[in-house]
Amino acid sequence: MSVMTAAELNFTNPNPDQPQWLALAQAVWNSLYSRLDTVCNGGLRWQTYSVESGYNYKNSIANGCFFNIGARLAVYTGNSSYANHAESIWDWITSVGLINEQYYIYDGATTVSNCTAITEQQFSYNAGVWLLGAATMYNYVSFKGPLHA
């Protein structure tokens, strides 16, 4: 279970001297946010460090997790900056073609080609993370604010 899910389901927080579920979810989001770069005009790389295999790859799951947690934090907290970043990452991933007009979600693209060489493999976990994020953004836009705060 994710820390965001624990916050959403109102699980008992850890001891007061430990980070709470919401703070942990926000820390994950902040970590992902800090990794956004301008290569391919945005998005997250699959790997964090340049020495790792896959560093030159931007993929749907890394960006989908950022989209998903941003949407969920927007609904949970009512903070529109999370929603704005979720919308921006949606715009980016569709602009490079990792989500196409038929909503096929492709695995990723290499930064070596400025993200023009798309790996068109599809995986259900990519669809799942983007679908949950999109449904959550729908709730955010429809209900304008926190559902659980």
Short mmCIF file of C-alpha atoms in Angstrom, two decimals:
data_model
loop_
_atom_site.label_atom_id
_atom_site.label_comp_id
_atom_site.label_asym_id
_atom_site.label_seq_id
_atom_site.Cartn_x
_atom_site.Cartn_y
_atom_site.Cartn_z
CA MET A 1 0.00 0.00 0.00
CA SER A 2 1.26 3.48 -0.75
CA VAL A 3 1.61 6.27 1.76
CA MET A 4 -0.90 8.28 -0.28
CA THR A 5 -3.43 5.48 0.04
CA ALA A 6 -2.81 5.35 3.79
CA ALA A 7 -3.58 9.08 4.03
CA GLU A 8 -6.65 8.79 1.79
CA LEU A 9 -8.05 5.88 3.79
CA ASN A 10 -7.31 7.65 7.08
CA PHE A 11 -5.05 4.91 8.39
CA THR A 12 -3.61 5.58 11.80
CA ASN A 13 -0.53 7.74 11.33
CA PRO A 14 2.85 6.64 12.61
CA ASN A 15 3.93 7.88 16.02
CA PRO A 16 4.00 11.69 16.28
CA ASP A 17 7.82 11.71 16.25
CA GLN A 18 7.72 10.02 12.82
CA PRO A 19 6.68 11.49 9.45
CA GLN A 20 2.93 11.28 8.90
CA TRP A 21 1.30 9.70 5.81
CA LEU A 22 0.59 13.02 4.08
CA ALA A 23 4.10 14.33 4.75
CA LEU A 24 5.58 11.15 3.31
CA ALA A 25 3.42 11.42 0.17
CA GLN A 26 4.42 15.06 -0.24
CA ALA A 27 8.09 14.09 0.16
CA VAL A 28 7.73 11.55 -2.66
CA TRP A 29 6.07 14.17 -4.87
CA ASN A 30 8.79 16.74 -4.05
CA SER A 31 11.49 14.21 -4.89
CA LEU A 32 9.90 13.50 -8.27
CA TYR A 33 9.30 17.20 -8.94
CA SER A 34 12.97 17.97 -8.33
CA ARG A 35 13.93 15.45 -11.04
CA LEU A 36 11.95 17.09 -13.87
CA ASP A 37 14.31 18.37 -16.55
CA THR A 38 14.19 20.19 -19.87
CA VAL A 39 15.51 17.36 -22.06
CA CYS A 40 12.69 16.53 -24.50
CA ASN A 41 10.96 19.69 -23.21
CA GLY A 42 10.13 18.11 -19.85
CA GLY A 43 9.22 14.91 -18.10
CA LEU A 44 11.00 12.52 -15.79
CA ARG A 45 13.75 10.12 -16.66
CA TRP A 46 13.32 6.45 -15.84
CA GLN A 47 16.51 6.39 -13.73
CA THR A 48 17.76 9.06 -11.35
CA TYR A 49 21.50 9.00 -11.92
CA SER A 50 23.43 9.30 -15.18
CA VAL A 51 25.50 6.19 -14.39
CA GLU A 52 22.38 4.00 -14.35
CA SER A 53 21.24 2.07 -17.38
CA GLY A 54 17.98 3.70 -18.46
CA TYR A 55 18.97 7.26 -17.55
CA ASN A 56 18.49 8.31 -21.18
CA TYR A 57 14.93 6.99 -21.19
CA LYS A 58 11.78 8.86 -20.27
CA ASN A 59 8.93 6.49 -19.62
CA SER A 60 5.25 6.39 -18.90
CA ILE A 61 5.48 4.82 -15.47
CA ALA A 62 7.80 7.39 -13.90
CA ASN A 63 5.76 10.23 -15.34
CA GLY A 64 2.50 8.43 -14.57
CA CYS A 65 3.44 8.08 -10.91
CA PHE A 66 4.16 11.82 -10.77
CA PHE A 67 0.82 12.55 -12.47
CA ASN A 68 -1.02 10.13 -10.21
CA ILE A 69 0.34 11.38 -6.90
CA GLY A 70 -0.04 15.01 -7.99
CA ALA A 71 -3.70 14.47 -8.83
CA ARG A 72 -4.31 12.65 -5.56
CA LEU A 73 -2.53 15.31 -3.51
CA ALA A 74 -4.60 17.99 -5.27
CA VAL A 75 -7.83 16.24 -4.27
CA TYR A 76 -6.65 15.42 -0.77
CA THR A 77 -5.26 18.87 0.08
CA GLY A 78 -7.17 21.18 -2.26
CA ASN A 79 -3.81 22.68 -3.31
CA SER A 80 -4.12 23.66 -6.96
CA SER A 81 -0.36 23.63 -7.56
CA TYR A 82 -0.43 19.82 -7.46
CA ALA A 83 -3.23 19.81 -10.04
CA ASN A 84 -1.37 22.31 -12.23
CA HIS A 85 1.72 20.09 -12.28
CA ALA A 86 -0.38 17.00 -12.96
CA GLU A 87 -1.95 18.80 -15.91
CA SER A 88 1.48 19.88 -17.15
CA ILE A 89 2.85 16.34 -17.09
CA TRP A 90 -0.27 15.12 -18.94
CA ASP A 91 0.32 17.80 -21.57
CA TRP A 92 3.97 16.81 -21.85
CA ILE A 93 3.41 13.07 -22.20
CA THR A 94 0.75 13.57 -24.86
CA SER A 95 2.90 16.12 -26.70
CA VAL A 96 5.76 13.60 -27.10
CA GLY A 97 3.33 10.86 -28.10
CA LEU A 98 3.64 8.48 -25.16
CA ILE A 99 -0.14 8.74 -24.88
CA ASN A 100 -1.67 8.98 -28.32
CA GLU A 101 -5.07 10.21 -29.55
CA GLN A 102 -6.61 6.77 -28.96
CA TYR A 103 -5.19 6.81 -25.39
CA TYR A 104 -2.70 4.04 -26.07
CA ILE A 105 0.01 4.43 -23.47
CA TYR A 106 3.44 3.53 -24.79
CA ASP A 107 6.35 2.55 -22.59
CA GLY A 108 8.80 5.38 -23.25
CA ALA A 109 11.22 7.22 -25.47
CA THR A 110 14.95 7.79 -25.57
CA THR A 111 16.37 11.23 -24.86
CA VAL A 112 19.09 10.49 -27.44
CA SER A 113 16.44 11.12 -30.14
CA ASN A 114 14.84 14.03 -28.19
CA CYS A 115 12.04 11.58 -27.35
CA THR A 116 11.03 11.10 -30.98
CA ALA A 117 11.85 7.37 -31.03
CA ILE A 118 8.92 5.89 -29.10
CA THR A 119 9.00 2.37 -27.65
CA GLU A 120 5.44 1.29 -28.45
CA GLN A 121 5.23 -1.57 -25.97
CA GLN A 122 2.18 -1.31 -23.73
CA PHE A 123 1.89 -2.51 -20.14
CA SER A 124 -1.23 -2.68 -17.99
CA TYR A 125 0.45 -0.98 -15.03
CA ASN A 126 1.03 2.12 -17.16
CA ALA A 127 -2.65 2.22 -18.09
CA GLY A 128 -3.63 1.70 -14.46
CA VAL A 129 -1.52 4.49 -13.01
CA TRP A 130 -2.64 6.98 -15.68
CA LEU A 131 -6.30 5.92 -15.41
CA LEU A 132 -6.36 6.42 -11.64
CA GLY A 133 -4.68 9.80 -12.04
CA ALA A 134 -7.14 10.87 -14.74
CA ALA A 135 -10.15 9.77 -12.68
CA THR A 136 -8.76 11.65 -9.70
CA MET A 137 -8.22 14.79 -11.79
CA TYR A 138 -11.83 14.48 -12.94
CA ASN A 139 -12.90 14.48 -9.29
CA TYR A 140 -10.67 17.46 -8.55
CA VAL A 141 -12.09 19.50 -11.42
CA SER A 142 -15.67 18.42 -10.69
CA PHE A 143 -15.64 19.00 -6.95
CA LYS A 144 -13.07 21.83 -6.72
CA GLY A 145 -11.15 20.98 -3.63
CA PRO A 146 -10.27 18.47 -0.99
CA LEU A 147 -12.47 15.44 -0.55
CA HIS A 148 -10.69 14.17 2.56
CA ALA A 149 -8.83 17.01 4.30
#
